[in-house]
Coordinates of N, CA, C and O in Angstrom, one line a residue:
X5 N 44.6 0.3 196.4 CA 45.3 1.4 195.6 C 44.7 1.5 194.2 O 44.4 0.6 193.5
X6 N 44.6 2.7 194.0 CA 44.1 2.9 192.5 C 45.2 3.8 191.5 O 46.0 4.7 191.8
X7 N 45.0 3.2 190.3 CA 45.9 4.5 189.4 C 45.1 5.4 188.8 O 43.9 5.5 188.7
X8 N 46.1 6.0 188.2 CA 45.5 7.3 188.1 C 44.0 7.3 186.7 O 43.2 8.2 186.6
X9 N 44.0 6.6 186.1 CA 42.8 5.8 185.1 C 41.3 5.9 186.1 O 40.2 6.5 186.2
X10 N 42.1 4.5 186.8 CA 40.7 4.8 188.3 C 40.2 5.5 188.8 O 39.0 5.7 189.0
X11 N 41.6 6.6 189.3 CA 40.9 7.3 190.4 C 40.3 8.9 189.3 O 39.6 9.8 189.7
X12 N 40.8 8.8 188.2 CA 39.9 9.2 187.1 C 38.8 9.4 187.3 O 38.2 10.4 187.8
X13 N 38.3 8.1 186.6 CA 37.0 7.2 186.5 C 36.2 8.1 187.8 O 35.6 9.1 187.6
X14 N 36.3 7.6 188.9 CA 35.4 7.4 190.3 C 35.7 9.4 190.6 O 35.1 10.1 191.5
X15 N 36.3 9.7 189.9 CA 36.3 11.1 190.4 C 35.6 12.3 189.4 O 35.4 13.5 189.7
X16 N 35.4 11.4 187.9 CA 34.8 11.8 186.9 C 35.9 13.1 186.7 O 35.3 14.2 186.8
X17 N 37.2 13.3 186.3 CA 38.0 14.4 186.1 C 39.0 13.3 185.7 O 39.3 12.2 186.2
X18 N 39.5 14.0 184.3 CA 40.5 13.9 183.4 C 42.0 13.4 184.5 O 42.3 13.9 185.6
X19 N 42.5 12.6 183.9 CA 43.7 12.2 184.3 C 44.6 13.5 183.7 O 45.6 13.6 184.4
X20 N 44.6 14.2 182.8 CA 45.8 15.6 183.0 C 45.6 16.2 183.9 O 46.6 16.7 184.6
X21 N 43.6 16.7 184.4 CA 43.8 17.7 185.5 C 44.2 16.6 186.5 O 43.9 17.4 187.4
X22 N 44.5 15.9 186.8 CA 44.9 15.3 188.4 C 46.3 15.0 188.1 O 47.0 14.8 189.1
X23 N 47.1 15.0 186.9 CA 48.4 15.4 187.0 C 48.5 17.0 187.4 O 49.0 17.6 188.4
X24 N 48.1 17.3 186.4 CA 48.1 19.4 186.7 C 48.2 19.5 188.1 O 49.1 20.2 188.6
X25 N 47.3 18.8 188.9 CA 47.2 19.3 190.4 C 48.6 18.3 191.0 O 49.6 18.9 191.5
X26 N 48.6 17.5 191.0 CA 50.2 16.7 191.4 C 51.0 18.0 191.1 O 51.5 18.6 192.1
X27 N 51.3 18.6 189.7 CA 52.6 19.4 189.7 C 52.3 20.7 190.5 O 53.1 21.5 191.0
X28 N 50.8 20.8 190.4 CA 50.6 22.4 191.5 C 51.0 22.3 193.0 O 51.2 23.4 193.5
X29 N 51.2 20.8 193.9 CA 51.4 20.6 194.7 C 50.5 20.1 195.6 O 50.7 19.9 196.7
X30 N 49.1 19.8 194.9 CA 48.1 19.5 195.5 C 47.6 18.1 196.0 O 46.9 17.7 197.0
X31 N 48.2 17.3 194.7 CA 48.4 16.0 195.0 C 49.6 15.0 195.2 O 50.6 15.1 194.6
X32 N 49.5 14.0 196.0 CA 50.9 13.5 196.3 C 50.7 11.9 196.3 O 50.6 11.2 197.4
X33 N 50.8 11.2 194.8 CA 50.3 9.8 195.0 C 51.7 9.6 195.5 O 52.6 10.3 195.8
X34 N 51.5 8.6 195.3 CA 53.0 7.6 195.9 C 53.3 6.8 194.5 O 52.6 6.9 193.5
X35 N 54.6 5.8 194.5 CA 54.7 6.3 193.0 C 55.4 4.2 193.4 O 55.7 3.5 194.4
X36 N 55.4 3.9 192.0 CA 55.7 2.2 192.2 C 57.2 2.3 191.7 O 57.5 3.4 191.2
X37 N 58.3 1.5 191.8 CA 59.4 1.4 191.6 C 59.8 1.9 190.1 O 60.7 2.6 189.7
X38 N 58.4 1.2 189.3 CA 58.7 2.1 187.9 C 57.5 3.2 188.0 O 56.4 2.9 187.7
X39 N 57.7 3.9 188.3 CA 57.4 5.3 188.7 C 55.5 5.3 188.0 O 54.9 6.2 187.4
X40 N 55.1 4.1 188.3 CA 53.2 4.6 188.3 C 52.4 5.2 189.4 O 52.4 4.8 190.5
X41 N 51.8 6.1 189.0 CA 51.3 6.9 190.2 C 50.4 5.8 190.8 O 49.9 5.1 190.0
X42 N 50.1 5.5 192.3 CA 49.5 5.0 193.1 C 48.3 6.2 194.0 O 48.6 7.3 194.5
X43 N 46.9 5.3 194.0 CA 46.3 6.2 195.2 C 45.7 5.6 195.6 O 45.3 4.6 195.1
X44 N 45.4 6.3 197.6 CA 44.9 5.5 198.8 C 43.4 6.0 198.5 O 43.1 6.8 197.7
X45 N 42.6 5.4 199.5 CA 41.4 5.7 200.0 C 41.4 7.3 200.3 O 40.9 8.3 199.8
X46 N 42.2 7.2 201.2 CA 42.8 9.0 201.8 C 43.2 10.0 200.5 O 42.7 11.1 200.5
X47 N 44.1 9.8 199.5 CA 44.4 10.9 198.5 C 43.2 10.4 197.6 O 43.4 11.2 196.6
X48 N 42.3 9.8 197.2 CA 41.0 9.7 196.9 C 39.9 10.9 197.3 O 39.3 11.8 196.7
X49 N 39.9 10.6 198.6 CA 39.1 11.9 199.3 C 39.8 13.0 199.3 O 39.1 13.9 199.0
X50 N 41.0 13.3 199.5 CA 41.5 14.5 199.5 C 40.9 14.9 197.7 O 39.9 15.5 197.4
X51 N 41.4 14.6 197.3 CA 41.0 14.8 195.5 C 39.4 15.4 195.5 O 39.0 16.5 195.3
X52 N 38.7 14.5 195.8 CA 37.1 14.7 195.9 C 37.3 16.3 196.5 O 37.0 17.3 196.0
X53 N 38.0 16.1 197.6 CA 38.0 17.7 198.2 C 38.4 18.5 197.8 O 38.0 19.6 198.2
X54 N 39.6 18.5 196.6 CA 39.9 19.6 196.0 C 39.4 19.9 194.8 O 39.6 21.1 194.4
X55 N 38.6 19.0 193.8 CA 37.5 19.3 193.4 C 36.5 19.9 193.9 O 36.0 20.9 193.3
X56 N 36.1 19.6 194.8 CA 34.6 20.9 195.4 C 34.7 22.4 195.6 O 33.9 23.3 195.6
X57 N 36.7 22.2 195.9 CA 36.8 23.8 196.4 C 37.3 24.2 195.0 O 37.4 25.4 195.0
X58 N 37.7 23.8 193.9 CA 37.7 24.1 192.7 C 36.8 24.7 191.7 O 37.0 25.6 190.9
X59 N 35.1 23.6 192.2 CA 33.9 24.1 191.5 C 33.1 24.8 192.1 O 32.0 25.1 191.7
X60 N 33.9 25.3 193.2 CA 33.1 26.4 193.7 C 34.4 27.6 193.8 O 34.8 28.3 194.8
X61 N 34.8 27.6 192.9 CA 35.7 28.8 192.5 C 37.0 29.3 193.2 O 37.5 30.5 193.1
X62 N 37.5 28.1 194.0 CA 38.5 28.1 195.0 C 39.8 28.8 194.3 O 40.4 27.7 194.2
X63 N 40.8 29.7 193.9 CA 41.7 29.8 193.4 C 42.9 28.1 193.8 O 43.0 27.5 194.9
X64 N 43.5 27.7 192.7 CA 44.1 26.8 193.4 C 45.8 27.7 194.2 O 46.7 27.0 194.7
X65 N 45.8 28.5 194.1 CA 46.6 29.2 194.8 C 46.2 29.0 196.3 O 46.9 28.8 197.3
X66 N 44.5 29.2 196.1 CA 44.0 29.1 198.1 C 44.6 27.3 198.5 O 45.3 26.7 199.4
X67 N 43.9 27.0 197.3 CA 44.1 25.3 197.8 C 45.3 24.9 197.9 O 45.4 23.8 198.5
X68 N 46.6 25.6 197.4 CA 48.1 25.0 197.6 C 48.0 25.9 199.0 O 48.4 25.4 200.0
X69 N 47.6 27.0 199.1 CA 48.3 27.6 200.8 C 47.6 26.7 202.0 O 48.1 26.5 203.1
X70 N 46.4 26.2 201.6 CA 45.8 25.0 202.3 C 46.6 24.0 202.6 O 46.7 23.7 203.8
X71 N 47.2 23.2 201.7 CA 47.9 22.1 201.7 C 49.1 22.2 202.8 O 49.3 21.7 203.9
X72 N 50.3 23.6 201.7 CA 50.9 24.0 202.9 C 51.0 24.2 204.3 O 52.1 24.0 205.0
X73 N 49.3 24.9 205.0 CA 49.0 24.7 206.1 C 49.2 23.5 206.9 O 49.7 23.3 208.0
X74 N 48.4 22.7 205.9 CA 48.3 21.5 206.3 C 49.4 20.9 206.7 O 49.6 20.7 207.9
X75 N 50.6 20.6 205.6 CA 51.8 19.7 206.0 C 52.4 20.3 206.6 O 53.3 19.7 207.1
X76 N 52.5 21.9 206.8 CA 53.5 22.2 207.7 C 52.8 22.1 209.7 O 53.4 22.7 210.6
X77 N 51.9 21.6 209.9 CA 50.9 21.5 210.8 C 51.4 20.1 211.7 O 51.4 18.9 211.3
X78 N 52.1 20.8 213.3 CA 52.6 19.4 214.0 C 52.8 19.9 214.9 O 52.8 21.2 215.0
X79 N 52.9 19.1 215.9 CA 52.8 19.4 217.3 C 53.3 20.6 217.9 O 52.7 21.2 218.8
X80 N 54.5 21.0 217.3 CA 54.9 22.4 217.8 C 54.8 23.0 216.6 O 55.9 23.5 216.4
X81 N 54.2 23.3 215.6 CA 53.4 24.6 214.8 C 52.1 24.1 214.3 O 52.1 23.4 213.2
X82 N 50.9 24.4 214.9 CA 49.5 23.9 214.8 C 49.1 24.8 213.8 O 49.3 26.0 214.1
X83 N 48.7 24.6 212.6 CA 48.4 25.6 211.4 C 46.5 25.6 211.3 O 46.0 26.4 210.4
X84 N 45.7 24.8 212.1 CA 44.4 24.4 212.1 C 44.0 25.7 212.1 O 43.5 25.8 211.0
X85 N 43.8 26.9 212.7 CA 43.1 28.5 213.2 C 43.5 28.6 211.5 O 42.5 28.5 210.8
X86 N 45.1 28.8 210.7 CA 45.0 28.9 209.5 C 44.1 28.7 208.4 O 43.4 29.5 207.7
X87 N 44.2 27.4 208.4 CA 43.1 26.5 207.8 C 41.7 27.0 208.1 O 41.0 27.1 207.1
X88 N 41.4 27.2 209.2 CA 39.8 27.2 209.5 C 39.5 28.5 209.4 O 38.3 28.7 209.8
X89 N 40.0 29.7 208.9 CA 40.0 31.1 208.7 C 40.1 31.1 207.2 O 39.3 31.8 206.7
X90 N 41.0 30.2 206.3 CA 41.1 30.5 204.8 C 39.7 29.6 204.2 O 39.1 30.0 203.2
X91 N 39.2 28.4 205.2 CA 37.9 27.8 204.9 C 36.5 28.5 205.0 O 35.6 28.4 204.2
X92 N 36.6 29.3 206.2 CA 35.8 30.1 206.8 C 35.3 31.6 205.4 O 34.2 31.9 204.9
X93 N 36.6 32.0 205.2 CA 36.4 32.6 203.8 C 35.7 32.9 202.5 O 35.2 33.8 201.8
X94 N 36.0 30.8 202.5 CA 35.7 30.5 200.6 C 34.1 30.5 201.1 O 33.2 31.2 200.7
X95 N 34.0 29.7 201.9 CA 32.4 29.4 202.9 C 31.7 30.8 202.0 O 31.0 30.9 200.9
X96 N 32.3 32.0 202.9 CA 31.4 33.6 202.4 C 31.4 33.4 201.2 O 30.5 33.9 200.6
X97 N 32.4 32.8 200.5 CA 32.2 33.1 198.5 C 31.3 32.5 197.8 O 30.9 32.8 196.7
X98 N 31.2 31.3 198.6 CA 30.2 29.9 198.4 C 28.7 30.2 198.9 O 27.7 29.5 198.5
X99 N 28.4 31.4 199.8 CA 27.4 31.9 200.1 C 26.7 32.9 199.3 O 25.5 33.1 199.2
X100 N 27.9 33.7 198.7 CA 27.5 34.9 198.2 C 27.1 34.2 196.3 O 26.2 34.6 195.5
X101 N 28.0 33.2 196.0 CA 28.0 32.5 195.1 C 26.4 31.9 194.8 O 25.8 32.1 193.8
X102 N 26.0 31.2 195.7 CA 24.6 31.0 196.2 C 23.4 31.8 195.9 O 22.4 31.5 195.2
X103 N 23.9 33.1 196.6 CA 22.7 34.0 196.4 C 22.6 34.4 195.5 O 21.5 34.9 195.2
X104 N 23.8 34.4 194.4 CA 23.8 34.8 193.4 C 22.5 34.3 192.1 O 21.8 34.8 191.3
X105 N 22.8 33.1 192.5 CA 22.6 31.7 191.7 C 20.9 31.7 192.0 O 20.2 31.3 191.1
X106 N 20.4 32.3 193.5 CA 18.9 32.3 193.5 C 18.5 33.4 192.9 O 17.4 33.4 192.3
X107 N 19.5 34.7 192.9 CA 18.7 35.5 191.9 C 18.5 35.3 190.6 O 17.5 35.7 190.1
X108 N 19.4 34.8 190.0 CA 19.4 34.4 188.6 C 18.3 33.5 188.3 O 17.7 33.6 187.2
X109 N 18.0 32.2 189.3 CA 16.9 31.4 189.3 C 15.6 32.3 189.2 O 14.7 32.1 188.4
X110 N 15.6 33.1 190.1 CA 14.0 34.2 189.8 C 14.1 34.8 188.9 O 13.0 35.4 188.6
X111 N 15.3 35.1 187.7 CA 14.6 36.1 187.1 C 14.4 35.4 185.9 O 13.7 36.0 185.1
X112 N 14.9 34.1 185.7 CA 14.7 33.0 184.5 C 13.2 32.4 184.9 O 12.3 32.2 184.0
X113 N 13.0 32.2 185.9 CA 11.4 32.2 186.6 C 10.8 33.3 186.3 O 9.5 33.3 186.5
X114 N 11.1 34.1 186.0 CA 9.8 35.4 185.8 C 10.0 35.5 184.3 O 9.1 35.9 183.6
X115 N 11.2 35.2 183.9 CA 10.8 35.3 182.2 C 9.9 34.0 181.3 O 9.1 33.8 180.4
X116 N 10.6 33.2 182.5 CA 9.4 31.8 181.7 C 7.7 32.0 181.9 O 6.8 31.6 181.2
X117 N 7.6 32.6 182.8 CA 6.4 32.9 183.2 C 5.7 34.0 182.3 O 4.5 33.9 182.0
X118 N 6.4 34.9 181.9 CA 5.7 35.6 180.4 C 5.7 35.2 179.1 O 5.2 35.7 178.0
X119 N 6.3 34.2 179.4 CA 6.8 33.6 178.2 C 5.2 33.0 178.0 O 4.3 33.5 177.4
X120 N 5.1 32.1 178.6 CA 4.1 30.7 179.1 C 2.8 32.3 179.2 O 1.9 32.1 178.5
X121 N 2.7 33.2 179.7 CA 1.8 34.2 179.7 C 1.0 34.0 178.4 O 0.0 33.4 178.2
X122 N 2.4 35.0 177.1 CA 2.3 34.9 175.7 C 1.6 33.9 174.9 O 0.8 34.1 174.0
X123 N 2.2 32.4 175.6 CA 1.2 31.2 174.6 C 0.9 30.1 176.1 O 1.7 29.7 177.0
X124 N -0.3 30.2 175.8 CA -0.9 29.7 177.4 C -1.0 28.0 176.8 O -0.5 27.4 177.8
X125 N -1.2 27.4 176.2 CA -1.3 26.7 175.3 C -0.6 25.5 175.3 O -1.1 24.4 175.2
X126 N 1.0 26.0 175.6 CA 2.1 25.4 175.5 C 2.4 24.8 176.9 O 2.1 25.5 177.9
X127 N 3.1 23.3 177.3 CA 3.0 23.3 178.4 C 3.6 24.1 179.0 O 4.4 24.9 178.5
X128 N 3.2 24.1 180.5 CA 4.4 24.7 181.4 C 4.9 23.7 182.4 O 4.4 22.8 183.0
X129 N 6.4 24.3 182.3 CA 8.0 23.4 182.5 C 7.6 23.6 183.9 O 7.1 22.6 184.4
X130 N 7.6 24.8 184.7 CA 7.7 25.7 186.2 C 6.2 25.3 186.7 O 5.7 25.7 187.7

């Protein structure tokens, strides 16, 4: 079990944003008799996971209806097609996000490159 200092530390994010996300509904440590937050291996990875869909621009609105899916997900109401349609989604945003990111890469590549034209001199970085 780790507290929330730890699971800090190993997750490199501020112990307010991992309260923030506790009160958003996203996280759910388990708590000690005098009420210190506790975390498993499992809400460790979940965390890691909702950081990724965060830095890749996830609304945490998507990430609480995720959650939702999730816990309301049991034998007689399977919420997985949910899930795998709102994932399926961010995926396109995380692609389009992407391409974005190579075009920006070429055009900082073509400016370094006149740059380095202008003084030949100087090393080049590219």
């Amino acid at each position: 079990m780790y507290t929330i200092s730890e699971i800090s530390q190993l997750t490199q994010t501020t112990a307010h944003t991992i309260r923030y996300y506790e009160k958003e509904g996203l996280l759910f440590p388990t708590r000690t008799t005098s009420g210190i937050r506790r975390y498993d291996e499992t809400q460790l990875t979940w965390l890691r996971f909702v950081l990724r869909l965060r830095s890749t621009h996830m609304p945490i609105d998507q990430i609480r209806q995720y959650v939702e899916l999730f816990l309301a997900s049991s034998e007689t109401h399977d919420t997985s097609l949910e899930r795998l349609r709102l994932l399926e989604a961010h995926q396109e945003n995380v692609r389009q996000q992407l391409a974005e990111l190579v075009r920006t890469e070429q055009m900082i590549t073509e400016k370094i490159m006149a740059y380095q034209q202008l003084h030949p001199t100087v090393n080049k970085t590219i």
